[in-house]
Short mmCIF file of C-alpha atoms and ligand atoms in Angstrom, two decimals:
data_model
loop_
_atom_site.label_atom_id
_atom_site.label_comp_id
_atom_site.label_asym_id
_atom_site.label_seq_id
_atom_site.Cartn_x
_atom_site.Cartn_y
_atom_site.Cartn_z
CA MET A 1403 0.13 0.03 0.01
CA LYS A 1404 1.62 3.29 -0.87
CA TYR A 1405 -0.59 5.17 1.98
CA ASN A 1406 -1.92 4.55 4.99
CA ARG A 1407 -4.85 6.94 4.95
CA VAL A 1408 -6.52 8.81 2.16
CA ILE A 1409 -9.79 11.30 2.15
CA VAL A 1410 -11.98 10.72 -0.49
CA TRP A 1411 -14.04 14.06 -1.13
CA PHE A 1412 -17.14 13.55 -2.95
CA LYS A 1413 -18.46 16.11 -5.17
CA ASN A 1414 -20.83 15.61 -7.97
CA ASP A 1415 -20.35 11.71 -8.32
CA LEU A 1416 -22.40 10.40 -5.20
CA ARG A 1417 -22.00 6.80 -5.97
CA LEU A 1418 -20.06 3.69 -5.13
CA HIS A 1419 -20.10 1.82 -8.58
CA ASP A 1420 -17.73 3.45 -11.84
CA HIS A 1421 -16.21 5.82 -9.10
CA ALA A 1422 -12.19 6.31 -10.07
CA ALA A 1423 -11.37 8.19 -7.06
CA LEU A 1424 -12.65 5.84 -4.52
CA PHE A 1425 -11.10 2.77 -6.40
CA SER A 1426 -8.01 4.17 -6.33
CA ALA A 1427 -7.85 4.92 -2.85
CA TRP A 1428 -9.20 1.60 -2.18
CA LYS A 1429 -5.96 0.00 -4.14
CA GLU A 1430 -3.58 2.33 -2.76
CA SER A 1431 -4.41 3.06 0.89
CA SER A 1432 -4.79 0.79 4.31
CA GLU A 1433 -7.53 3.12 5.44
CA ILE A 1434 -10.15 5.76 3.57
CA ILE A 1435 -12.03 8.70 4.85
CA PRO A 1436 -14.96 9.67 2.68
CA VAL A 1437 -15.90 13.06 3.07
CA TYR A 1438 -18.75 15.23 1.57
CA CYS A 1439 -18.90 18.99 2.11
CA PHE A 1440 -21.99 21.05 1.99
CA ASP A 1441 -20.99 24.16 0.61
CA PRO A 1442 -22.93 27.05 1.66
CA ARG A 1443 -21.94 29.00 -1.34
CA GLN A 1444 -24.12 26.84 -3.38
CA PHE A 1445 -27.31 28.30 -1.29
CA GLY A 1446 -28.77 31.69 -1.08
CA LYS A 1447 -29.74 34.20 -2.97
CA VAL A 1448 -28.00 35.42 -6.40
CA ASP A 1449 -29.11 38.42 -8.93
CA LEU A 1450 -32.48 38.93 -9.45
CA GLY A 1451 -33.21 37.47 -5.70
CA ILE A 1452 -33.27 33.90 -7.20
CA GLU A 1453 -32.20 30.95 -5.02
CA LYS A 1454 -28.82 29.79 -6.16
CA THR A 1455 -29.61 26.22 -5.23
CA GLY A 1456 -33.77 26.05 -5.26
CA HIS A 1457 -35.51 23.30 -2.80
CA PHE A 1458 -36.30 20.69 -5.55
CA ARG A 1459 -32.64 20.49 -6.15
CA ALA A 1460 -31.37 20.80 -2.72
CA LYS A 1461 -33.59 17.98 -1.44
CA PHE A 1462 -32.26 15.88 -4.39
CA LEU A 1463 -28.74 16.31 -3.03
CA ILE A 1464 -29.95 15.94 0.34
CA GLU A 1465 -31.14 12.36 -0.42
CA SER A 1466 -28.29 11.52 -2.43
CA VAL A 1467 -25.76 12.55 0.29
CA ASP A 1468 -28.08 10.25 2.47
CA ASN A 1469 -28.03 7.20 0.26
CA LEU A 1470 -24.14 7.91 -0.25
CA ARG A 1471 -23.87 7.13 3.60
CA LYS A 1472 -25.96 4.04 3.52
CA ASN A 1473 -23.93 2.48 1.01
CA LEU A 1474 -20.94 3.10 2.33
CA ILE A 1475 -21.80 1.91 5.79
CA LYS A 1476 -22.78 -1.04 4.12
CA ALA A 1477 -19.45 -1.19 2.52
CA GLY A 1478 -17.79 -1.32 5.64
CA ALA A 1479 -17.38 2.38 5.89
CA ASN A 1480 -19.20 5.76 6.68
CA LEU A 1481 -19.54 9.45 4.95
CA ILE A 1482 -18.10 12.45 7.20
CA VAL A 1483 -20.50 15.01 6.41
CA ARG A 1484 -19.72 18.69 7.34
CA ILE A 1485 -21.15 22.38 6.08
CA GLY A 1486 -18.55 24.67 5.19
CA LYS A 1487 -15.83 25.63 2.48
CA PRO A 1488 -14.27 22.42 1.26
CA GLU A 1489 -10.82 24.19 0.83
CA GLU A 1490 -10.59 24.54 4.51
CA LEU A 1491 -12.72 22.05 6.17
CA LEU A 1492 -10.48 19.37 3.85
CA PRO A 1493 -7.08 20.51 5.02
CA GLU A 1494 -8.35 20.16 8.66
CA LEU A 1495 -9.82 17.04 8.55
CA ALA A 1496 -6.29 15.71 6.91
CA VAL A 1497 -4.36 17.33 9.80
CA GLU A 1498 -6.28 16.22 12.53
CA PHE A 1499 -6.82 12.63 11.13
CA GLN A 1500 -3.24 12.27 9.65
CA ALA A 1501 -4.09 11.63 6.00
CA GLU A 1502 -1.35 11.80 3.71
CA ALA A 1503 -3.48 12.37 0.29
CA ILE A 1504 -7.11 13.80 -0.62
CA PHE A 1505 -8.83 12.01 -3.80
CA PHE A 1506 -11.25 13.97 -5.97
CA SER A 1507 -12.85 13.96 -9.07
CA GLU A 1508 -12.01 17.01 -11.50
CA GLU A 1509 -14.39 19.70 -12.37
CA VAL A 1510 -14.04 22.10 -15.32
CA THR A 1511 -15.82 25.33 -14.48
CA GLN A 1512 -14.76 28.27 -12.71
CA GLU A 1513 -16.20 28.12 -9.05
CA GLU A 1514 -15.56 24.52 -8.91
CA LYS A 1515 -11.78 24.92 -10.37
CA SER A 1516 -11.12 27.95 -7.97
CA VAL A 1517 -12.06 25.78 -5.00
CA GLU A 1518 -10.00 22.83 -6.04
CA LYS A 1519 -7.44 25.29 -6.92
CA ASN A 1520 -7.36 26.97 -3.10
CA LEU A 1521 -7.53 23.12 -1.53
CA GLU A 1522 -4.22 22.05 -3.42
CA ASN A 1523 -2.73 25.44 -2.44
CA ALA A 1524 -3.86 24.55 0.99
CA VAL A 1525 -2.62 21.10 1.40
CA TRP A 1526 0.38 21.49 -0.42
CA LYS A 1527 2.09 23.56 2.35
CA LYS A 1528 1.36 21.19 4.78
CA GLY A 1529 3.07 18.19 2.98
CA ILE A 1530 -0.59 16.68 1.95
CA GLU A 1531 -0.78 15.38 -1.66
CA THR A 1532 -4.14 15.54 -3.75
CA LYS A 1533 -4.76 13.24 -6.78
CA THR A 1534 -7.65 14.05 -9.16
CA PHE A 1535 -9.59 12.09 -11.67
CA TRP A 1536 -11.56 12.80 -14.69
CA GLN A 1537 -14.89 10.69 -14.46
CA SER A 1538 -18.04 12.70 -15.09
CA THR A 1539 -17.95 11.59 -18.92
CA MET A 1540 -18.91 8.66 -21.00
CA PHE A 1541 -15.70 9.15 -23.08
CA HIS A 1542 -12.76 9.95 -21.16
CA MET A 1543 -10.85 13.08 -21.39
CA GLU A 1544 -7.35 11.18 -21.94
CA ASP A 1545 -8.99 8.97 -24.71
CA LEU A 1546 -10.52 12.09 -27.10
CA PRO A 1547 -8.94 11.76 -30.36
CA PHE A 1548 -7.89 15.51 -30.27
CA PRO A 1549 -6.74 17.67 -27.34
CA VAL A 1550 -9.70 18.84 -25.26
CA SER A 1551 -8.24 22.74 -26.41
CA GLN A 1552 -9.05 21.31 -30.03
CA THR A 1553 -12.58 20.46 -28.90
CA PRO A 1554 -14.47 20.70 -32.29
CA GLU A 1555 -17.00 23.45 -32.25
CA ILE A 1556 -19.74 21.78 -34.09
CA PHE A 1557 -21.52 18.83 -32.38
CA THR A 1558 -21.82 16.57 -35.34
CA GLN A 1559 -17.93 16.69 -36.06
CA PHE A 1560 -17.29 15.98 -31.94
CA ARG A 1561 -19.60 12.99 -32.23
CA LYS A 1562 -18.05 11.61 -35.14
CA GLU A 1563 -14.72 11.81 -34.32
CA CYS A 1564 -15.57 10.21 -30.88
CA GLU A 1565 -17.51 7.59 -32.55
CA LYS A 1566 -14.64 6.78 -35.11
CA PHE A 1567 -11.48 7.05 -33.03
CA SER A 1568 -12.80 6.76 -29.48
CA GLN A 1569 -13.74 3.82 -27.06
CA VAL A 1570 -15.91 4.14 -23.92
CA ARG A 1571 -13.75 2.72 -21.32
CA LYS A 1572 -15.25 0.09 -18.92
CA SER A 1573 -16.91 0.66 -15.70
CA ILE A 1574 -14.93 0.53 -12.56
CA GLU A 1575 -15.88 -1.94 -9.95
CA LYS A 1576 -17.41 -1.08 -6.54
CA PRO A 1577 -14.79 -1.32 -3.69
CA ARG A 1578 -15.89 -4.47 -1.68
CA LYS A 1579 -15.01 -3.57 1.83
CA ILE A 1580 -13.86 -0.40 2.70
CA LYS A 1581 -11.40 0.19 5.73
CA PHE A 1582 -12.84 3.25 7.68
CA PRO A 1583 -10.24 4.26 10.42
CA GLU A 1584 -11.74 3.64 13.98
CA ILE A 1585 -10.49 6.87 15.33
CA GLY A 1586 -13.16 8.50 16.51
CA ILE A 1587 -13.98 11.17 13.82
CA GLU A 1588 -17.43 12.98 14.31
CA LEU A 1589 -19.67 11.62 11.45
CA GLY A 1590 -21.65 15.11 11.26
CA LYS A 1591 -25.43 15.25 10.45
CA ILE A 1592 -26.92 15.45 7.30
CA PRO A 1593 -28.39 19.14 7.22
CA GLU A 1594 -32.08 19.71 6.26
CA LEU A 1595 -33.31 22.11 3.84
CA SER A 1596 -34.66 24.53 6.52
CA THR A 1597 -30.41 24.64 7.17
CA PHE A 1598 -30.31 26.44 3.85
CA GLY A 1599 -33.35 28.82 4.38
CA LEU A 1600 -35.16 26.75 1.92
CA SER A 1601 -38.93 25.32 2.33
CA GLU A 1602 -39.95 21.76 1.71
CA PRO A 1603 -41.25 21.43 -2.04
CA SER A 1604 -45.09 20.34 -1.72
CA VAL A 1605 -45.33 16.97 -2.81
CA ALA A 1606 -45.87 17.48 -6.49
CA LYS A 1607 -48.56 14.49 -7.30
CA LYS A 1608 -48.59 15.61 -10.87
CA GLY A 1609 -44.87 15.62 -11.70
CA VAL A 1610 -43.39 13.19 -14.28
CA LEU A 1611 -41.89 11.33 -11.57
CA PRO A 1612 -41.28 11.26 -7.89
CA PHE A 1613 -37.58 12.03 -8.25
CA VAL A 1614 -35.74 10.55 -4.93
CA GLY A 1615 -32.13 11.12 -5.04
CA GLY A 1616 -29.46 8.82 -4.51
CA GLU A 1617 -27.51 5.67 -6.53
CA ASP A 1618 -30.35 3.27 -5.42
CA ALA A 1619 -32.97 5.34 -6.83
CA GLY A 1620 -30.52 6.23 -9.80
CA ILE A 1621 -30.11 2.45 -10.64
CA GLN A 1622 -33.24 1.28 -9.94
CA ARG A 1623 -34.79 3.85 -12.70
CA LEU A 1624 -32.66 2.59 -15.39
CA GLN A 1625 -33.94 -1.26 -13.97
CA SER A 1626 -37.52 0.01 -14.74
CA TYR A 1627 -36.99 2.10 -17.93
CA PHE A 1628 -34.82 -0.11 -19.49
CA TRP A 1629 -35.59 -3.70 -18.22
CA GLU A 1630 -39.10 -3.99 -16.52
CA ASN A 1631 -40.98 -1.57 -18.96
CA ASP A 1632 -38.76 -1.99 -21.69
CA CYS A 1633 -38.90 1.61 -22.68
CA LEU A 1634 -35.83 2.00 -24.07
CA LYS A 1635 -36.70 0.14 -27.56
CA THR A 1636 -38.91 3.01 -28.36
CA TYR A 1637 -37.15 6.01 -26.95
CA LYS A 1638 -36.36 7.69 -30.18
CA GLU A 1639 -40.01 7.75 -31.16
CA THR A 1640 -41.01 8.87 -27.56
CA ARG A 1641 -37.85 11.24 -26.68
CA ASN A 1642 -40.01 14.54 -27.53
CA GLY A 1643 -43.20 13.74 -25.12
CA LEU A 1644 -44.34 16.34 -22.45
CA LEU A 1645 -46.38 13.86 -20.17
CA GLY A 1646 -45.52 10.72 -17.75
CA PRO A 1647 -42.75 9.18 -16.65
CA ASP A 1648 -41.43 7.13 -19.63
CA TYR A 1649 -41.49 9.33 -22.73
CA SER A 1650 -37.46 9.79 -21.82
CA SER A 1651 -35.26 8.24 -19.11
CA LYS A 1652 -35.21 10.94 -16.86
CA PHE A 1653 -31.56 9.90 -16.06
CA SER A 1654 -30.63 13.74 -16.07
CA ALA A 1655 -30.94 14.55 -12.17
CA TRP A 1656 -28.76 11.25 -11.19
CA LEU A 1657 -26.37 11.87 -13.81
CA ALA A 1658 -26.04 15.67 -12.83
CA LEU A 1659 -25.02 14.74 -9.23
CA GLY A 1660 -23.08 11.52 -10.38
CA CYS A 1661 -25.39 8.61 -8.82
CA ILE A 1662 -25.35 7.14 -11.62
CA SER A 1663 -22.53 6.66 -14.12
CA PRO A 1664 -22.74 7.58 -18.13
CA ARG A 1665 -20.44 4.75 -18.71
CA PHE A 1666 -22.49 2.26 -16.54
CA ILE A 1667 -25.63 3.37 -18.67
CA TYR A 1668 -23.33 2.84 -21.97
CA GLU A 1669 -22.72 -0.99 -20.81
CA GLU A 1670 -26.60 -1.42 -20.01
CA VAL A 1671 -27.71 0.02 -23.29
CA GLY A 1672 -25.34 -2.80 -25.17
CA ARG A 1673 -26.55 -5.65 -22.71
CA TYR A 1674 -29.87 -4.28 -23.78
CA GLU A 1675 -28.70 -4.55 -27.59
CA ASN A 1676 -27.48 -8.17 -26.93
CA GLU A 1677 -30.15 -9.42 -24.99
CA ARG A 1678 -33.68 -7.66 -26.25
CA LYS A 1679 -33.26 -5.18 -29.03
CA LYS A 1680 -30.60 -3.26 -31.04
CA ASN A 1681 -32.04 -0.39 -33.03
CA ASP A 1682 -32.11 3.51 -33.59
CA SER A 1683 -33.65 4.08 -30.43
CA THR A 1684 -30.79 2.21 -28.27
CA TYR A 1685 -28.48 4.12 -30.50
CA TRP A 1686 -29.96 7.57 -29.81
CA MET A 1687 -29.92 7.44 -26.12
CA ILE A 1688 -25.68 6.71 -26.74
CA PHE A 1689 -26.35 9.74 -29.08
CA GLU A 1690 -27.45 12.19 -26.01
CA LEU A 1691 -25.25 11.11 -23.88
CA ILE A 1692 -22.71 12.42 -26.32
CA TRP A 1693 -24.36 15.54 -26.23
CA ARG A 1694 -23.70 15.74 -22.46
CA ASP A 1695 -20.02 14.89 -23.02
CA TYR A 1696 -20.02 17.58 -25.83
CA PHE A 1697 -21.12 20.37 -23.37
CA ARG A 1698 -18.95 19.40 -20.88
CA PHE A 1699 -15.75 19.37 -23.31
CA ILE A 1700 -17.12 22.66 -24.83
CA SER A 1701 -16.85 24.33 -21.17
CA LYS A 1702 -13.43 23.06 -20.50
CA LYS A 1703 -12.12 24.49 -23.45
CA HIS A 1704 -13.68 27.65 -23.37
CA GLY A 1705 -13.62 28.20 -19.47
CA ASN A 1706 -15.58 31.28 -18.23
CA LYS A 1707 -16.87 32.55 -21.63
CA ILE A 1708 -19.80 29.99 -21.21
CA PHE A 1709 -21.21 32.07 -18.35
CA GLN A 1710 -20.50 35.68 -20.25
CA ILE A 1711 -23.22 37.61 -22.09
CA GLN A 1712 -21.39 37.31 -25.47
CA GLY A 1713 -20.65 33.59 -25.11
CA ILE A 1714 -18.29 32.03 -26.88
CA LYS A 1715 -18.90 34.61 -29.87
CA ASP A 1716 -18.57 38.07 -30.07
CA ASN A 1717 -21.82 39.44 -30.26
CA VAL A 1718 -22.63 42.54 -29.01
CA ASP A 1719 -24.93 43.16 -25.99
CA ASN A 1720 -28.05 43.91 -27.29
CA TRP A 1721 -30.06 41.96 -24.83
CA ARG A 1722 -32.84 43.69 -22.96
CA LYS A 1723 -32.78 43.68 -18.99
CA ASP A 1724 -36.56 44.11 -18.21
CA GLU A 1725 -37.43 42.34 -14.84
CA LYS A 1726 -41.01 42.38 -15.19
CA LEU A 1727 -41.26 40.75 -18.77
CA PHE A 1728 -38.87 38.09 -17.01
CA ARG A 1729 -40.90 37.69 -14.18
CA LYS A 1730 -44.04 36.93 -16.24
CA TRP A 1731 -41.73 34.49 -18.28
CA ALA A 1732 -40.61 32.82 -14.64
CA ASP A 1733 -43.98 32.70 -13.43
CA GLY A 1734 -45.64 31.09 -16.42
CA MET A 1735 -47.61 34.36 -17.04
CA THR A 1736 -46.98 35.03 -20.60
CA GLY A 1737 -49.99 34.53 -21.96
CA ILE A 1738 -48.71 31.95 -24.63
CA PRO A 1739 -50.46 28.56 -23.03
CA PHE A 1740 -47.31 26.25 -24.35
CA VAL A 1741 -44.63 28.42 -22.52
CA ASP A 1742 -46.53 28.94 -19.69
CA ALA A 1743 -47.37 25.26 -18.79
CA ASN A 1744 -43.93 24.33 -19.14
CA MET A 1745 -42.82 26.99 -16.96
CA ARG A 1746 -45.69 25.81 -14.37
CA GLU A 1747 -44.37 22.07 -14.61
CA LEU A 1748 -40.93 23.49 -13.82
CA ASN A 1749 -42.08 25.66 -10.77
CA ALA A 1750 -44.07 22.96 -9.60
CA THR A 1751 -41.67 19.88 -9.70
CA GLY A 1752 -38.23 21.13 -10.83
CA PHE A 1753 -38.41 19.30 -14.04
CA MET A 1754 -39.35 20.45 -17.50
CA SER A 1755 -38.85 18.20 -20.70
CA ASN A 1756 -36.26 18.76 -23.51
CA ARG A 1757 -39.23 19.99 -25.72
CA GLY A 1758 -40.35 22.32 -22.96
CA ARG A 1759 -36.79 23.97 -22.35
CA GLN A 1760 -36.02 24.52 -26.19
CA ASN A 1761 -39.33 26.42 -26.61
CA VAL A 1762 -38.99 28.37 -23.42
CA ALA A 1763 -35.60 29.25 -23.78
CA SER A 1764 -36.13 30.06 -27.45
CA PHE A 1765 -39.10 32.21 -26.45
CA LEU A 1766 -37.30 34.16 -23.56
CA VAL A 1767 -34.43 35.05 -26.00
CA ASN A 1768 -35.91 35.06 -29.29
CA ASP A 1769 -39.38 36.17 -28.97
CA LEU A 1770 -39.04 38.44 -25.56
CA GLY A 1771 -34.85 39.40 -26.33
CA ILE A 1772 -34.16 38.91 -22.91
CA ASP A 1773 -30.66 38.44 -21.59
CA TRP A 1774 -30.07 34.55 -21.79
CA ARG A 1775 -28.20 34.57 -18.75
CA TRP A 1776 -31.10 35.55 -16.75
CA GLY A 1777 -32.67 32.44 -17.88
CA ALA A 1778 -29.78 30.10 -17.23
CA MET A 1779 -29.91 31.46 -13.69
CA TYR A 1780 -33.48 30.57 -13.31
CA PHE A 1781 -33.02 27.20 -14.71
CA GLU A 1782 -29.97 26.45 -12.45
CA SER A 1783 -31.95 27.58 -9.66
CA GLN A 1784 -35.13 25.62 -10.33
CA LEU A 1785 -34.16 22.30 -12.05
CA ILE A 1786 -33.68 19.44 -10.33
CA ASP A 1787 -31.03 18.03 -12.65
CA TYR A 1788 -28.78 21.15 -13.06
CA ASP A 1789 -25.69 20.38 -14.48
CA VAL A 1790 -23.42 23.50 -15.23
CA CYS A 1791 -22.27 22.53 -18.54
CA SER A 1792 -25.47 21.30 -19.86
CA ASN A 1793 -27.54 23.87 -18.61
CA TRP A 1794 -25.16 26.87 -19.65
CA GLY A 1795 -24.42 25.33 -23.25
CA ASN A 1796 -27.67 24.57 -24.04
CA TRP A 1797 -28.63 27.97 -23.20
CA MET A 1798 -25.88 29.77 -24.88
CA TYR A 1799 -27.15 27.62 -27.96
CA VAL A 1800 -30.18 28.66 -28.14
CA ALA A 1801 -29.50 32.12 -27.57
CA GLY A 1802 -27.07 32.22 -30.71
CA VAL A 1803 -23.96 33.12 -28.67
CA GLY A 1804 -22.86 29.41 -28.70
CA ASN A 1805 -21.34 26.96 -30.69
CA ASP A 1806 -23.42 25.41 -33.87
CA LEU A 1807 -23.60 28.69 -36.01
CA ARG A 1808 -25.41 26.74 -39.05
CA GLU A 1809 -28.50 26.27 -37.22
CA ASN A 1810 -31.21 28.54 -36.51
CA ARG A 1811 -32.53 28.13 -32.87
CA TYR A 1812 -35.76 29.90 -33.21
CA PHE A 1813 -38.47 28.38 -32.36
CA ASN A 1814 -42.04 29.10 -33.79
CA ILE A 1815 -43.79 28.30 -30.46
CA LEU A 1816 -47.33 27.10 -32.23
CA LYS A 1817 -45.54 25.13 -34.66
CA GLN A 1818 -44.10 23.36 -31.74
CA ALA A 1819 -47.35 23.41 -30.13
CA ASN A 1820 -48.95 21.64 -32.91
CA ASN A 1821 -46.48 19.10 -33.38
CA TYR A 1822 -46.15 17.96 -30.30
CA ASP A 1823 -49.17 19.15 -28.14
CA LYS A 1824 -51.79 19.14 -30.94
CA LYS A 1825 -54.67 17.84 -28.44
CA GLY A 1826 -53.45 20.64 -25.99
CA ASP A 1827 -53.61 17.40 -23.46
CA PHE A 1828 -50.01 18.80 -22.17
CA VAL A 1829 -51.47 22.62 -21.51
CA ARG A 1830 -54.92 21.55 -20.22
CA TYR A 1831 -52.91 19.20 -17.27
CA TRP A 1832 -50.90 22.53 -16.17
CA ILE A 1833 -53.23 25.24 -16.80
CA THR A 1834 -56.46 24.34 -15.13
CA GLU A 1835 -57.96 27.73 -15.65
CA LEU A 1836 -57.93 26.82 -19.55
CA SER A 1837 -58.89 23.23 -19.07
CA LYS A 1838 -62.43 23.58 -20.68
CA ILE A 1839 -60.92 24.79 -23.88
CA PRO A 1840 -61.20 22.03 -26.30
CA GLY A 1841 -58.41 20.81 -28.81
CA PHE A 1842 -55.83 22.88 -30.42
CA ASP A 1843 -57.87 25.87 -29.67
CA ILE A 1844 -56.46 25.78 -25.69
CA HIS A 1845 -52.91 27.35 -27.61
CA GLN A 1846 -54.55 30.28 -28.52
CA PRO A 1847 -57.35 31.76 -25.87
CA SER A 1848 -57.00 35.22 -27.43
CA ASP A 1849 -58.06 33.89 -30.52
CA LEU A 1850 -61.80 32.78 -29.23
CA SER A 1851 -64.51 34.78 -29.28
CA THR A 1852 -66.15 36.56 -26.46
CA LYS A 1853 -69.00 34.38 -26.19
CA GLU A 1854 -66.40 31.10 -26.35
CA LEU A 1855 -64.26 33.13 -23.74
CA LYS A 1856 -67.46 33.19 -21.42
CA GLN A 1857 -68.30 29.94 -21.93
CA PHE A 1858 -65.01 28.43 -21.17
CA GLY A 1859 -64.74 30.77 -17.86
CA ILE A 1860 -61.97 32.29 -19.05
CA ALA A 1861 -61.24 36.56 -18.48
CA LEU A 1862 -58.46 37.51 -20.38
CA GLY A 1863 -56.20 39.95 -18.30
CA GLY A 1864 -58.17 38.53 -15.55
CA ASN A 1865 -57.93 34.65 -14.52
CA TYR A 1866 -55.54 34.60 -17.49
CA PRO A 1867 -53.01 37.04 -19.05
CA PHE A 1868 -53.19 38.65 -22.83
CA PRO A 1869 -50.34 37.25 -24.76
CA MET A 1870 -47.20 39.16 -24.38
CA VAL A 1871 -46.25 38.90 -28.04
CA LYS A 1872 -47.91 38.04 -31.24
CA LEU A 1873 -46.83 34.70 -32.45
CA GLY A 1874 -45.95 33.60 -35.52
CA VAL A 1875 -44.66 36.91 -36.78
CA LYS A 1876 -40.73 36.53 -36.48
CA GLU A 1877 -39.52 33.88 -38.19
CA LYS A 1878 -36.13 34.66 -38.16
CA SER A 1879 -33.22 34.21 -35.07
CA ARG A 1880 -32.06 37.89 -33.61
CA TYR A 1881 -28.62 36.88 -35.52
C1 FAD B 71 -32.13 25.40 -22.19
C2 FAD B 71 -31.95 24.12 -21.71
C3 FAD B 71 -31.31 23.67 -20.62
C4 FAD B 71 -30.87 22.41 -20.35
N1 FAD B 71 -30.25 22.37 -18.83
C5 FAD B 71 -29.94 21.14 -18.79
C6 FAD B 71 -29.19 21.04 -17.25
O1 FAD B 71 -29.07 21.63 -16.41
N2 FAD B 71 -28.94 19.30 -16.98
C7 FAD B 71 -29.25 18.53 -17.84
O2 FAD B 71 -29.24 17.64 -17.29
N3 FAD B 71 -29.62 19.13 -19.30
C8 FAD B 71 -30.09 20.11 -19.32
N4 FAD B 71 -30.56 20.31 -20.45
C9 FAD B 71 -30.60 19.06 -21.46
C10 FAD B 71 -32.08 18.16 -21.75
O3 FAD B 71 -32.85 19.06 -21.90
C11 FAD B 71 -32.10 17.27 -20.17
O4 FAD B 71 -30.99 16.42 -20.36
C12 FAD B 71 -33.24 16.15 -21.19
O5 FAD B 71 -34.62 16.85 -20.65
C13 FAD B 71 -33.30 15.37 -19.40
O6 FAD B 71 -34.15 14.38 -19.49
P1 FAD B 71 -33.93 12.95 -19.71
O7 FAD B 71 -32.85 12.65 -18.54
O8 FAD B 71 -35.33 12.10 -19.74
O9 FAD B 71 -33.40 13.04 -21.33
P2 FAD B 71 -33.27 11.69 -22.18
O10 FAD B 71 -33.92 12.25 -23.36
O11 FAD B 71 -33.58 10.32 -21.39
O12 FAD B 71 -31.45 11.67 -22.37
C14 FAD B 71 -30.89 10.73 -22.01
C15 FAD B 71 -29.49 11.66 -21.15
O13 FAD B 71 -28.77 12.34 -22.45
C16 FAD B 71 -28.68 13.74 -21.91
N5 FAD B 71 -28.99 14.93 -22.55
C17 FAD B 71 -29.99 14.55 -23.50
N6 FAD B 71 -30.45 15.59 -23.95
C18 FAD B 71 -29.28 16.73 -23.71
C19 FAD B 71 -28.79 18.09 -24.41
N7 FAD B 71 -29.65 18.25 -25.09
N8 FAD B 71 -27.55 18.38 -23.63
C20 FAD B 71 -27.19 17.66 -23.04
N9 FAD B 71 -27.18 16.69 -22.26
C21 FAD B 71 -28.71 15.86 -23.12
C22 FAD B 71 -29.12 13.90 -20.31
O14 FAD B 71 -27.77 13.52 -19.53
C23 FAD B 71 -29.95 13.08 -20.07
O15 FAD B 71 -30.60 12.31 -18.90
C24 FAD B 71 -31.04 21.53 -20.95
C25 FAD B 71 -31.61 21.52 -22.10
C26 FAD B 71 -32.13 23.05 -22.81
C27 FAD B 71 -32.68 23.17 -23.97
#
């Protein structure tokens, strides 16, 4: 053994399976101290009075940490939990409990990188080593067919090169028995939502899934989506759905916190192809996971630019900063039912479909011309599956300040509603005040006659707003 005692610092990798840092510590050290730090900088209000981490995501995180502790206990160890800055807490723990090294996974964006750097500086002075591991993507960074600084800007090029020249590594086995030092370390209580000034979200019975955080629930979701309900074989046809648990995998929340590993999903797709069926749908699940990789490598390549108004292009800042308009969007009160239904789903459950995200994002940036970063910030707060690279990358993309310059990212909301919610069931589900309007008419209440409005119990400007913009007028993106 190279070390007597190593700290494994868990971050967005809250699992035991396919965990490179934990596995290496298990191989190289006699004893392991697993630690998780709730960083107060991730909580509290940011610009526009928005919570940095909203209650859905915070609850999911707390559940995930709790499940990690249970699984570590099953493996013979435990999880030390602290509230505070990791770059201060970890050096203190390492000194107090004589750990010789700290192992952790590498992140890519500014806030996370600066914590890693400060930690490295703090422990280096004390003679404690740090060792970082790449483990958030399906393709390992070292296996890319180009240096990460040369990541192709166009997704299709990125995907084709990875598919042709790289292989997904085998996932790493779970450590069997972990030796945890018996030296009376205070374990620390897992905080509650109120610790961060957050309220318990009301149980959203209307949500697509009862999302429960943790490795066990993540693996169970895969089990039910792939194996019990056999949904993988039709994923490509259903993935643009809006209602119900099974139109898409809903893996995103577990992926975001690392409760499930993308390589494990990749292997399970392969197993499904061998044991059940191989078709376009099974491939498409991998295709979507490549999007996730792409945004992570693009974020690593461009650094802070992904948070800046001009994105990775040099567009001038001609975005509107109108808080009143923004609030109507955020509250699902734009008077455009397809946008409002999606925003109300997000606010009530912490989740929104991919189709919904594209439409509401396009509406905010293209129809209202509002600063795209406000939308990204709002999603960061509300989404249960918030992932820094996927979120800011997708927002840049829709806002036209991102990568794929060939595509026009303007979404014609009515056309989209016609394609994906023709009978209006999704809008009817989320906007009860419009529920009496039959069929597609529900998407355009302002086109109804006074008599019809009365008949359906709608008062425009009263119980449902007038539309903020006239739809279908603008066909082109702002760029
Ligand atoms: C404006 C905007 C913001 C977004 N913010 C996030 C975010 O914060 N976190 C997040 O995980 N996804 C984000 N997405 C991507 C996508 O909407 C979600 O990953 C997807 O809806 C999650 O549902 P699912 O797990 O059922 O997806 P599935 O359709 O089942 O896809 C499987 C997995 O592939 C990955 N994936 C699919 N589409 C994308 C995509 N466009 N970009 C990156 N990865 C993708 C996800 O990890 C997903 O879990 C965003 C998209 C848009 C347009």
